Structure formats: structure tokens, C-alpha cells
CSV table of C-alpha atoms and ligand atoms in Angstrom, one decimal:
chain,number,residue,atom,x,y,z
Y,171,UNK,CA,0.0,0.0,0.0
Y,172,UNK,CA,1.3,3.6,-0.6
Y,173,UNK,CA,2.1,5.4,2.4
Y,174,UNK,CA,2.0,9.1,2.0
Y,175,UNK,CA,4.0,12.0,4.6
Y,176,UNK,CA,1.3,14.6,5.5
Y,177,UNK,CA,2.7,17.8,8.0
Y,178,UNK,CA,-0.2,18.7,9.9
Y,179,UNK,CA,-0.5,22.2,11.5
Y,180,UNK,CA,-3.1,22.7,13.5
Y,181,UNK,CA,-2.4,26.4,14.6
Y,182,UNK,CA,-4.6,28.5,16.0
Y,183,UNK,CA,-8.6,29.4,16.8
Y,184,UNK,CA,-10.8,26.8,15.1
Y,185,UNK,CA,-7.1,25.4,13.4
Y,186,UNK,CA,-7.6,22.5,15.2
Y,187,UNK,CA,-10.8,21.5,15.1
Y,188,UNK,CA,-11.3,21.7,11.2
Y,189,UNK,CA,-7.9,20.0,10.5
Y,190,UNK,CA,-8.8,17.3,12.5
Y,191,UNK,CA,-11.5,16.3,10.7
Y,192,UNK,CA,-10.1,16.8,7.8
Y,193,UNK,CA,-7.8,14.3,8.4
Y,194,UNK,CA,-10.4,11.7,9.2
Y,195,UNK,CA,-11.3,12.4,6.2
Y,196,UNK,CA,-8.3,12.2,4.2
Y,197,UNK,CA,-7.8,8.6,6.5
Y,198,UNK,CA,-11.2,7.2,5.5
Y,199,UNK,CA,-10.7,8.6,1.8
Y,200,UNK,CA,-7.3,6.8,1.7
Y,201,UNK,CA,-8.6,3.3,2.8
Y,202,UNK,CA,-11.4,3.2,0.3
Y,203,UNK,CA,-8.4,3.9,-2.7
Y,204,UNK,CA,-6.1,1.6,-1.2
Y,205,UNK,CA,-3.3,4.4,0.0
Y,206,UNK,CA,-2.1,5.8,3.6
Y,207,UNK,CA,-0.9,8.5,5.6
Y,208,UNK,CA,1.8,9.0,8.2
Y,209,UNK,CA,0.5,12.5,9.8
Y,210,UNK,CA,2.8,14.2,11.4
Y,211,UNK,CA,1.7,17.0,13.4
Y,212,UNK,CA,4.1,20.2,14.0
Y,213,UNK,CA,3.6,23.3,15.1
Y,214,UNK,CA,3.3,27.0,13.8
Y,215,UNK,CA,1.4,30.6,14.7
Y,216,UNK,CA,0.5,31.2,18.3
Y,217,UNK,CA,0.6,28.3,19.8
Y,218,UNK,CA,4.1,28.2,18.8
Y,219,UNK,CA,4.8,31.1,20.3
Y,220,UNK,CA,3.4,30.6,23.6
Y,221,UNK,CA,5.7,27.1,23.8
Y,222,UNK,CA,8.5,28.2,21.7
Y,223,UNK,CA,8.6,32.1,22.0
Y,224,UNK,CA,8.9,31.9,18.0
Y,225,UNK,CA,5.8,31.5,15.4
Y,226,UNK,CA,8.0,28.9,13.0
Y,227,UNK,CA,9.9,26.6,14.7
Y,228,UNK,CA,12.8,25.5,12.7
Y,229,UNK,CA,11.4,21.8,13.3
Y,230,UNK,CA,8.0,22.6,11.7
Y,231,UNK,CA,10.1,23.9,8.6
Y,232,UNK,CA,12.2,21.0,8.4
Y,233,UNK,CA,8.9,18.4,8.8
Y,234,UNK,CA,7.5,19.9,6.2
Y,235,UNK,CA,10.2,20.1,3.7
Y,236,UNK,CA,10.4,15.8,4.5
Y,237,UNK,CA,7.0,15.8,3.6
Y,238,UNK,CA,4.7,15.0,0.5
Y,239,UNK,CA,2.6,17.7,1.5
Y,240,UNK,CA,1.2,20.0,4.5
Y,241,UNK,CA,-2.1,20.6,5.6
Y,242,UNK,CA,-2.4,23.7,7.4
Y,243,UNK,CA,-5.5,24.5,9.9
Y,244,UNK,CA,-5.0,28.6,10.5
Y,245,UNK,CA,-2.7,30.8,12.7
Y,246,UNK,CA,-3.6,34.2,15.0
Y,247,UNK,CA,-6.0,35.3,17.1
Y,248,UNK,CA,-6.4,38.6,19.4
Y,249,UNK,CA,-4.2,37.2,22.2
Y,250,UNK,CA,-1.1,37.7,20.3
Y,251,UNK,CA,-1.9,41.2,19.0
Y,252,UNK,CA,0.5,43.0,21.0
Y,253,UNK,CA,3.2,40.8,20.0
Y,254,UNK,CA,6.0,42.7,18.1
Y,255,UNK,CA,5.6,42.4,14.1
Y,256,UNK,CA,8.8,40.2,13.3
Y,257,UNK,CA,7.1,37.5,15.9
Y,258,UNK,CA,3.5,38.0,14.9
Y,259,UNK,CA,1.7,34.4,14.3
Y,260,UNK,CA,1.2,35.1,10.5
Y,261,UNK,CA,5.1,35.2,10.0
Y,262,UNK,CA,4.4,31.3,10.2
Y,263,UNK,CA,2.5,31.6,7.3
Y,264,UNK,CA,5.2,34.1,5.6
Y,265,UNK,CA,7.9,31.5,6.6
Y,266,UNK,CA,6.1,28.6,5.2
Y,267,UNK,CA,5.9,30.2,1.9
Y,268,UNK,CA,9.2,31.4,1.6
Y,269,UNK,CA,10.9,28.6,3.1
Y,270,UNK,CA,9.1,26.4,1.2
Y,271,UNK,CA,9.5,28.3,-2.4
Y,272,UNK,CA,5.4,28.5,-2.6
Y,273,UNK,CA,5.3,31.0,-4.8
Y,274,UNK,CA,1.9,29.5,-6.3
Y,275,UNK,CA,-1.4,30.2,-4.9
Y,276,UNK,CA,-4.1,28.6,-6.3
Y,277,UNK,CA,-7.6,30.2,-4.7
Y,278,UNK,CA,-11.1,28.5,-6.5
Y,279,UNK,CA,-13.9,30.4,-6.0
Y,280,UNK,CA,-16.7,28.1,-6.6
Y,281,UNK,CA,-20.3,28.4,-6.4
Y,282,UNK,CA,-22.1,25.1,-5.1
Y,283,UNK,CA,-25.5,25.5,-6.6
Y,284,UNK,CA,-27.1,24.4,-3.6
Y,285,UNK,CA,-25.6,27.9,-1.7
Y,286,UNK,CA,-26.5,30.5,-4.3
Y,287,UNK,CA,-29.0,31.8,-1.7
Y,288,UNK,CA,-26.1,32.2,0.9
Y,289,UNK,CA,-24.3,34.6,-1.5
Y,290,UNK,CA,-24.6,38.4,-0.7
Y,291,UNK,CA,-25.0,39.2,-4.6
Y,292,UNK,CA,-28.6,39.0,-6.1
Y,293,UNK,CA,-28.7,36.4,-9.4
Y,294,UNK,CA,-25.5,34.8,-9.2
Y,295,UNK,CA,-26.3,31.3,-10.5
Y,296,UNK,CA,-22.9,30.2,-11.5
Y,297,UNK,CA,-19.1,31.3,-10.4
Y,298,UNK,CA,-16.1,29.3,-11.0
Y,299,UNK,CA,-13.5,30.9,-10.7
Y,300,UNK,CA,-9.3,30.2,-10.1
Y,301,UNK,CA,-7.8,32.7,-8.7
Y,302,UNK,CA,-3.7,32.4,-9.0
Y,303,UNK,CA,-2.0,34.6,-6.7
Y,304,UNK,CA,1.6,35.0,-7.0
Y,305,UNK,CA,3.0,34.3,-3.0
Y,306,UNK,CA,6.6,34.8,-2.5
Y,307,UNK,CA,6.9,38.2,-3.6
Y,308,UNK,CA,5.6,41.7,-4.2
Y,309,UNK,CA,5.3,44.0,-1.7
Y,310,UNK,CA,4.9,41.5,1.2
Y,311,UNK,CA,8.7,40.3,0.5
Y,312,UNK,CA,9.9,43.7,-1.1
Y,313,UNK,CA,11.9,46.2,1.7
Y,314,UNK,CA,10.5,47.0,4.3
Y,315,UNK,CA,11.4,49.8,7.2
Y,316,UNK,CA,11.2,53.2,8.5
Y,317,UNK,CA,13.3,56.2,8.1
Y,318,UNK,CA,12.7,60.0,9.7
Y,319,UNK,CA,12.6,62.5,6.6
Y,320,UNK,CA,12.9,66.5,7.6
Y,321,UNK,CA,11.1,66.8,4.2
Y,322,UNK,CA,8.6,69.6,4.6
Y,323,UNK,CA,4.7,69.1,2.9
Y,324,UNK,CA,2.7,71.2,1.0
Y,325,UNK,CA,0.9,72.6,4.2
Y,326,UNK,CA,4.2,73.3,5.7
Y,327,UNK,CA,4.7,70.1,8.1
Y,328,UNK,CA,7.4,68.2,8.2
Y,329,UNK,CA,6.8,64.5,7.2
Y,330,UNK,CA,8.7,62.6,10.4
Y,331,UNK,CA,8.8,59.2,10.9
Y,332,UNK,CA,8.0,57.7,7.3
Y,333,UNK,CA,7.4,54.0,6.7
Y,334,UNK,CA,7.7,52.0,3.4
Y,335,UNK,CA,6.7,48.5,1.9
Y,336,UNK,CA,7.9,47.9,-1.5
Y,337,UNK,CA,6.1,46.5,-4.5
Y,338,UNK,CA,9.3,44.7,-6.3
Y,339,UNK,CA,9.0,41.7,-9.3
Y,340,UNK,CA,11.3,40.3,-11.0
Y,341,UNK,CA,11.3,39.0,-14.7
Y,342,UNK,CA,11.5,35.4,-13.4
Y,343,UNK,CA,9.0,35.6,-10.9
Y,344,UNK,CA,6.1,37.1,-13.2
Y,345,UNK,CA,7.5,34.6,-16.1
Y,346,UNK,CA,6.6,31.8,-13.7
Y,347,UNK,CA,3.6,32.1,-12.2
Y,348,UNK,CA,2.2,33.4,-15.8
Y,349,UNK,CA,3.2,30.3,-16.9
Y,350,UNK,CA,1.1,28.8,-14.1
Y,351,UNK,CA,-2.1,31.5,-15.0
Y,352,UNK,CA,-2.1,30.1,-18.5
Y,353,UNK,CA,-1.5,26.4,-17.7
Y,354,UNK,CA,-4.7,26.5,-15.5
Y,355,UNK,CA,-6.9,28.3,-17.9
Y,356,UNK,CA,-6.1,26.0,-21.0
Y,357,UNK,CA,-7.2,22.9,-18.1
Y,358,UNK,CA,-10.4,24.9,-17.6
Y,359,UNK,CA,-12.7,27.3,-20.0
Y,360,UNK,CA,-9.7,29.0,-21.6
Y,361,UNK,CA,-9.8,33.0,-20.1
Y,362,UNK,CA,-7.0,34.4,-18.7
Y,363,UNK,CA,-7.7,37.6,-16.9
Y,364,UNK,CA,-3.8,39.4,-15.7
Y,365,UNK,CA,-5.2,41.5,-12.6
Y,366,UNK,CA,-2.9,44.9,-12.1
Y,367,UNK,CA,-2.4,48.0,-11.5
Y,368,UNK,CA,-0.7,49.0,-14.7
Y,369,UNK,CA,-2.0,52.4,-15.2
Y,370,UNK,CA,0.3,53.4,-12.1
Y,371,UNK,CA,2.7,50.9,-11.4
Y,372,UNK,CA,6.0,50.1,-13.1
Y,373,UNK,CA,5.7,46.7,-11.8
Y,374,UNK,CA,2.4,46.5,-13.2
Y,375,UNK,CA,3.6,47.5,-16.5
Y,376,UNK,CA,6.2,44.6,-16.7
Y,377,UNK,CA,3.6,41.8,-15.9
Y,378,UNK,CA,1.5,42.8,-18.7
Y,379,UNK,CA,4.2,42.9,-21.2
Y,380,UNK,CA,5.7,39.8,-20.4
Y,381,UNK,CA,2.1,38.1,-20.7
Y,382,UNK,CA,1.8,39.7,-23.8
Y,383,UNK,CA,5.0,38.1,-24.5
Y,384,UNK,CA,4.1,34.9,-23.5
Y,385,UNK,CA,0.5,35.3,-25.1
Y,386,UNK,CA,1.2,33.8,-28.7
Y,387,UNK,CA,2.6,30.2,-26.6
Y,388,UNK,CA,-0.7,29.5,-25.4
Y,389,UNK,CA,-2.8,30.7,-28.7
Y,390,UNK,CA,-5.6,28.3,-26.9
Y,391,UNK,CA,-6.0,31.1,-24.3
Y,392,UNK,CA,-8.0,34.1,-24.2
Y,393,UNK,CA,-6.0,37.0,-22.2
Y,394,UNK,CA,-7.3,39.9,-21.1
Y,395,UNK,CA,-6.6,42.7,-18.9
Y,396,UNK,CA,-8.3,44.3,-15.9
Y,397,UNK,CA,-7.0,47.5,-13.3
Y,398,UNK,CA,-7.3,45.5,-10.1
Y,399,UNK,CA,-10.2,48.8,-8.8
Y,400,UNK,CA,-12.1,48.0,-12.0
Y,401,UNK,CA,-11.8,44.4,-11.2
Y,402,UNK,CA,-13.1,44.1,-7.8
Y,403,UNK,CA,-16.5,45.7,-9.0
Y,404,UNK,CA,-16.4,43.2,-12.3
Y,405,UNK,CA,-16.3,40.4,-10.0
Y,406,UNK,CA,-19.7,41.8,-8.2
Y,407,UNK,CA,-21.5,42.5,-12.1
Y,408,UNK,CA,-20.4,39.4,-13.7
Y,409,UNK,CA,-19.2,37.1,-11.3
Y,410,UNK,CA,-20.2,34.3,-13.7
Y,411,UNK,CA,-17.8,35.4,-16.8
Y,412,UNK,CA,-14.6,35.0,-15.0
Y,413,UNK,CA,-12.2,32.0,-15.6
Y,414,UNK,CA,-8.5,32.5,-14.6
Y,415,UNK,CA,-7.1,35.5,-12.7
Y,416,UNK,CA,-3.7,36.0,-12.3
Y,417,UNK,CA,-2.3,38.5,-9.8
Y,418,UNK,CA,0.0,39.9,-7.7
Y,419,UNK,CA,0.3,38.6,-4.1
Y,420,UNK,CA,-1.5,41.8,-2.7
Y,421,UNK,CA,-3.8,42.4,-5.1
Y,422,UNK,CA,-4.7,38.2,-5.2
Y,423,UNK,CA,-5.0,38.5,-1.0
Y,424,UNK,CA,-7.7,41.1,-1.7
Y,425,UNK,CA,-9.4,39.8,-4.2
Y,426,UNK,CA,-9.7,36.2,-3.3
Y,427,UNK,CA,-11.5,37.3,0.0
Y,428,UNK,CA,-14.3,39.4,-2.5
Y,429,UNK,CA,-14.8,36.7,-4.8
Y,430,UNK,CA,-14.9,34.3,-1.5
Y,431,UNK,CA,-17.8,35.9,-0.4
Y,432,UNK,CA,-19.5,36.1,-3.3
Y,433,UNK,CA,-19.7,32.2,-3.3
Y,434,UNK,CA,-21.9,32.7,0.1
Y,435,UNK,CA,-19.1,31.7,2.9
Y,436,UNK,CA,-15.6,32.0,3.3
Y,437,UNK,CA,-16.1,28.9,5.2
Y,438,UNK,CA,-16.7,26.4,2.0
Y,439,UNK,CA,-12.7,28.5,0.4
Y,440,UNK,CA,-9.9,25.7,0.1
Y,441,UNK,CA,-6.7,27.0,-1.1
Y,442,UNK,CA,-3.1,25.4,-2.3
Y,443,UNK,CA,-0.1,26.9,-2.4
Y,444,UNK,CA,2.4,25.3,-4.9
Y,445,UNK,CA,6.0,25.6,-5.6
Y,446,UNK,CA,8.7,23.8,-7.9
Y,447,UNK,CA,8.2,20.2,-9.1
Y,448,UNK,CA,9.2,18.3,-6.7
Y,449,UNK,CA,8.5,21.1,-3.3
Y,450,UNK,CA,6.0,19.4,-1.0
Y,451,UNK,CA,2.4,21.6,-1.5
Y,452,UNK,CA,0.6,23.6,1.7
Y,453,UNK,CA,-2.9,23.4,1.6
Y,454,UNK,CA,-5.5,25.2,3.8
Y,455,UNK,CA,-8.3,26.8,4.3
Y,456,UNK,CA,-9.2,30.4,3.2
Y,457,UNK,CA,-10.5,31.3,6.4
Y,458,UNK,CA,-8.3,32.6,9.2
Y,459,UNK,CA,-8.8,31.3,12.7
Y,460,UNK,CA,-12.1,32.9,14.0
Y,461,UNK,CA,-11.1,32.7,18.0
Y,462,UNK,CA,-14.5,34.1,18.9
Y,463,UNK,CA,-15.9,30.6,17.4
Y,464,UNK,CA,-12.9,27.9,18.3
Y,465,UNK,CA,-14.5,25.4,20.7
Y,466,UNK,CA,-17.9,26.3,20.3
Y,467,UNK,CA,-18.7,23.1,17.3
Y,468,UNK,CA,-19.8,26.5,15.2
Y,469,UNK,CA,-16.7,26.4,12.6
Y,470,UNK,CA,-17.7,25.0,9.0
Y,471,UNK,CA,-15.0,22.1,8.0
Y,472,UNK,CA,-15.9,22.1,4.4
Y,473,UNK,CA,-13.2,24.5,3.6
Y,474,UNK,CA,-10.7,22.3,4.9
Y,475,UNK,CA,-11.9,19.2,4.1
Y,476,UNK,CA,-11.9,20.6,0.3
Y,477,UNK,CA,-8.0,21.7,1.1
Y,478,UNK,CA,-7.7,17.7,1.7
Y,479,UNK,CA,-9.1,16.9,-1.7
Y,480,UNK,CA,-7.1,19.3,-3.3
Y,481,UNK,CA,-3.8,18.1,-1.9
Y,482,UNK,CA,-4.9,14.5,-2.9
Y,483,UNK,CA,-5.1,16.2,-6.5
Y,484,UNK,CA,-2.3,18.3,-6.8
Y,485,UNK,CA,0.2,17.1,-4.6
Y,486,UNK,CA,-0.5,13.0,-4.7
Y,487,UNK,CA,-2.5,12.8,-8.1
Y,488,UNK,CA,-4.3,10.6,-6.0
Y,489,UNK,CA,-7.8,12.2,-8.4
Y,490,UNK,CA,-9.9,9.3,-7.0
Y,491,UNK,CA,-9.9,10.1,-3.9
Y,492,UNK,CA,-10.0,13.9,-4.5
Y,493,UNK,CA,-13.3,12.7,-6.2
Y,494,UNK,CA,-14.6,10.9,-4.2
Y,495,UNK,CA,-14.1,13.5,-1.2
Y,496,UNK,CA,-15.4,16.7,-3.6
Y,497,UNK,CA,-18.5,14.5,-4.2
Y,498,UNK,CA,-19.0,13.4,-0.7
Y,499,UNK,CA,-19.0,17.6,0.1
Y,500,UNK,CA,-21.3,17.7,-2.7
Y,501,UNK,CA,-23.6,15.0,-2.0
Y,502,UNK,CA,-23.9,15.8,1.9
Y,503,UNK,CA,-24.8,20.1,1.4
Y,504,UNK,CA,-27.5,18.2,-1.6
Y,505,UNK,CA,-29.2,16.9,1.5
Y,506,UNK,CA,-30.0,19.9,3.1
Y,507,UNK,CA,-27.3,19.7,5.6
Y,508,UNK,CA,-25.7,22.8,6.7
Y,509,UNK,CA,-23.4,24.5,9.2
Y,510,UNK,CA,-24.4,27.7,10.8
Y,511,UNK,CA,-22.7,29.9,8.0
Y,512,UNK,CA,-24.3,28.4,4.8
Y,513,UNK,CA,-27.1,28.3,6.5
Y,514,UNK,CA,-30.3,30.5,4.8
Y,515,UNK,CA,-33.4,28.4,4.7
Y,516,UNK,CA,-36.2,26.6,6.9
Y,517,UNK,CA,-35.3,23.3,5.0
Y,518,UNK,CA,-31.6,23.8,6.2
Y,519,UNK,CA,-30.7,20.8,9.1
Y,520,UNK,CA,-27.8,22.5,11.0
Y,521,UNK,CA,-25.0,20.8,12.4
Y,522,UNK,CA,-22.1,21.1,14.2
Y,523,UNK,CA,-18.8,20.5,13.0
Y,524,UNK,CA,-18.3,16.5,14.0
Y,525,UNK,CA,-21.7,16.0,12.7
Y,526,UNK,CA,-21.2,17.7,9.4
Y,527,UNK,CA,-17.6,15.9,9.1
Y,528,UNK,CA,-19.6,12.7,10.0
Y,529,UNK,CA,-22.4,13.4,6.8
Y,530,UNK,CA,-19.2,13.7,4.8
Y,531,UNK,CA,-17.7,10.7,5.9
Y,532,UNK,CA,-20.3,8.6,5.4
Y,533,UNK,CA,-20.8,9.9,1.8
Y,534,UNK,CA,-17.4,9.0,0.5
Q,146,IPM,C1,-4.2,35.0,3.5
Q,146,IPM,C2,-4.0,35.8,4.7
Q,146,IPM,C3,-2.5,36.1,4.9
Q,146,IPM,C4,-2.0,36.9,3.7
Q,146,IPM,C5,-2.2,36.8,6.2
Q,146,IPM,C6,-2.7,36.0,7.4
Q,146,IPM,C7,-0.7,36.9,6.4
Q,146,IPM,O1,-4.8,37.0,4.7
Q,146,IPM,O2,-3.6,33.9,3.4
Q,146,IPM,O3,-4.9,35.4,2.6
Q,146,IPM,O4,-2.2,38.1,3.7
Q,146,IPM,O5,-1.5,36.3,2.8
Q,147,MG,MG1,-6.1,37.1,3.0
């Protein structure tokens, strides 16, 4: 039997709760196809800080990188707020993508037919969308600091303590993840949509003229452009029309949360994030760690649970069990059953988050 290494970071908030059930999941998943998992957990975010004084152990790093893949629960809460920046619980996530070379991060926002009521936007009857967010660089990984400037503004003040992020990209780093954009949309309905800001930024400029570069490769694909302001209120008017986007990691952090919500919760959002052939994938949940819900059976362990079928797909190419798990998801919200946040009708039985888990199990 095929024995698979699976890092498992619990983290934070409702972390541990939905990654345990995914992995009961994934376990039950596995026995039906004939394949196994050696979980080993690690850990990363708060909790990591509260045993370890750090929010990325060096030993969660090096499980990972040992490992066919990670499955990540979520990291933060309010009790490590006033923690100084460099130790914040999101560094984790930071150093897991950098560490890891995860410069690819795939984001589907997809409409289950069965939610359409949950979403906020009248008439939405389909979306499908892949959102590709570039992860290792941009202004998250560009320079960072402060500096005091004497400089004297218009109104005659003196600017003071000034702080700066930088928005910096490489040829080789738009190249790639381009490559990915267009590989993805020749998979699905063909669209590529390149996401910027290119009627102000320099960097902006240089992603669309390498895709336009890269373009006449992929003559299969339909590439278009949108400014990222124009694009967020696209993705409210047509949600339906989008394929591919390809973006920036800022721009791709914004924008995945929009077209999240348009699909009714956050909650149902799996995400991977991808590196070179070979680099051990990180998948998790778009949702963050909701504290205010952790412990209370409230948090919705679809999203993770879809995270598990997508690292079954993408990092394993094990597809029949990502199958069977997708249409276990499927099958369970087509019988009415619901968690609290996708919940919007009379006909809707709620449950809690082992019950849910236990509808999907017993639908693989
Ligand atoms: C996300 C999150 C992270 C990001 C935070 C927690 C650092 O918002 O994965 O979308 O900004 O990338
Ligand atoms: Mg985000």
C-alpha cells in the first residue's frame, strides 16, 4: 500500500478542530483507494509562540520540507496582538511560503448551486472561478522599514517618521507564475484575466508585457486585462464570466476574499499553495482562525476538508480520492445539511462540525 507524509499544522482558533476532521477524512478517503498517511503534526502561529517564543519553529520547517505535502488548519488570534511584528503568528504563514519556495497560490472560488442563496449578490447562479495569486513576492517580500525625513509638505509640516513597503518583481518571478495563469486556464474554459495595477505601477507594466509576450505560446487562451479597482466591482457585475485571474500577491490576497464571499461563505474557500516540481504543496483553508468561534462546534470544515481533496489532486494525483471527497461535500450540502454559515433556509438541518464531518464521511 502507498504510504503518503502529510505535515499537519493545526495552529490557532478553530485550526484544530477543522484539520482534525479533515484528516479523518483524508484517512477514510485513503482506505477506500487503497493508499495511507503518516500525519505528522508540527507546530506553527500562536501556539508556537506561547511554547517556543517563536511563530516557525525551525522543526516545523524541516517536517515539512520531509513531507509529500502540509495541511495547514489557521494561525492568530487577538491574544497575540501585541506581540512585536517580526514574531506576529502570521510570520508562520510568511515563513512557510518562503521557506518552502510556494510562490503559487491557487484560490477556486466556486459556487455550489445548492448555496447560491447564501451569497450576498442578487442572481449569481454560476461562479467558477481560479484565482492564482503570486505568494513569494511583491510587496509582502519587497523592503520594508522606517526612516525620519525632515522633508517639509505642502501645508508646511514636516513629514517625520516615514514607513515604506515595497512592490518589487522580477522578470523570473512574473514569467513563472504566468506560466502557471495560463497552464490553469487551458485545463479549464480558456480566459486568462492578468489583474494589475498598470496604469500606475512600473511593476504593473512589466507583468503585462511579459504576458503579452508569453501570449502567442498558449494561442488556446483568451488574455485579457483588468486594473485591479475595475476588477473588484467586475467580480460583483459578472461574477459568472470569470475563468482565470492571475495576480499579484496583494492584489490576489484582496481579491480572493471578494470573490470568496461572493460564493456565500468564506467557510466552503480551500486554497493550495504550490512551488517547484518536486516542493511538497501547503494546503489550507481560506478562512483565518475565528477565536471568537474555536471550541464552540460552530466552525464549517468544508473549507478544509476541500484543502484535503485538493492536496490529494495536486500534490499526490491521488484524483480518485480527491473525487470521491469533492462528491462526498457535494452530496452531503444536496441533503439539506448545513453548518451555521451556509445556513439561509427553513429546510436547512444544521449541524455542528463533527456532525457535518460525520455526513461527509459517510458519503465517501
Ligand atoms: C491569506 C491571509 C494572509 C495573507 C495573512 C494572514 C498573512 O490573509 O492567506 O490570505 O495576507 O496572505
Ligand atoms: Mg487574505
Amino acid at each position: 500500500m502507498k504510504t503518503y507524509k502529510i505535515a499537519v499544522i493545526p495552529g490557532d482558533g478553530i485550526g484544530p478542530e477543522v484539520t482534525s476532521a479533515a484528516v479523518s477524512v483524508l484517512k477514510a478517503a485513503g482506505e477506500l483507494e487503497g493508499i495511507s498517511f503518516e500525519f505528522t503534526e508540527c507546530d506553527a502561529g500562536g501556539c508556537a509562540i506561547d511554547k517556543y517564543g517563536i511563530p516557525l519553529p525551525e522543526a516545523t520547517l524541516e517536517t515539512c520540507r520531509a513531507s509529500d505535502a502540509v495541511l495547514l488548519g489557521a494561525v492568530g488570534g487577538p491574544r497575540w496582538d501585541s506581540v512585536e511584528p517580526s514574531k506576529r503568528p502570521e510570520r508562520a504563514l510568511l515563513g512557510l511560503r518562503s521557506g518552502l519556495g510556494l510562490y503559487s497560490n491557487l484560490r477556486p472560488a466556486l459556487m455550489f448551486k445548492e448555496l447560491a442563496s447564501a451569497s450576498p449578490v442578487k442572481n449569481v447562479e454560476t461562479m467558477d472561478i481560479l484565482i492564482v495569486r503570486e505568494l513569494t513576492g511583491g510587496i509582502y517580500f519587497g523592503k520594508h522599514g522606517r526612516a525620519d525625513s525632515s522633508e517639509v509638505l505642502s501645508d508646511g509640516s514636516v513629514k517625520g517618521v516615514t514607513a515604506y513597503d515595497t512592490e518589487e518583481y522580477s522578470t523570473a518571478e512574473i514569467t513563472r507564475i504566468l506560466k502557471e495563469g495560463f497552464r490553469y486556464a487551458q485545463g479549464r474554459s480558456k480566459k486568462l484575466t492578468l489583474v494589475d495595477k498598470a496604469n500606475v505601477l512600473e511593476s504593473s507594466r512589466l507583468w503585462r508585457e511579459i504576458a503579452a509576450e508569453l501570449a502567442p505560446s498558449y494561442p488556446d487562451v483568451v488574455l485579457d486585462y483588468l486594473y485591479v479597482d475595475n476588477c473588484s466591482m467586475q467580480l460583483i457585475h459578472r461574477p459568472s464570466t470569470f475563468d482565470v485571474i492571475v495576480t499579484s500577491n496583494m492584489f490576489g490576497d484582496i481579491l480572493s476574499d471578494e470573490a470568496g464571499m461572493i460564493t456565500g461563505s468564506i467557510g466552503m474557500l480551500p486554497s493550495a499553495s504550490l512551488g517547484a516540481p518536486g516542493t511538497p504543496g501547503m494546503y489550507e483553508p481560506v478562512h483565518g482562525s475565528a477565536p471568537d468561534i474555536a471550541g464552540t462546534g460552530k466552525a464549517n470544515p468544508i473549507a478544509t476538508i476541500l484543502s484535503a481533496s485538493m492536496l490529494l489532486r495536486w500534490s499526490l494525483c491521488e484524483t480518485a480520492a480527491s473525487d470521491r471527497i469533492e462528491k462526498a461535500v457535494r452530496g452531503t450540502l444536496a441533503d439539506g445539511f448545513r453548518t451555521c454559515d451556509i445556513a439561509s433556509s427553513d429546510s436547512d438541518i444544521v449541524l455542528d462540525t463533527e456532525q457535518m464531518t460525520s455526513k461527509i464521511l459517510e458519503r465517501l
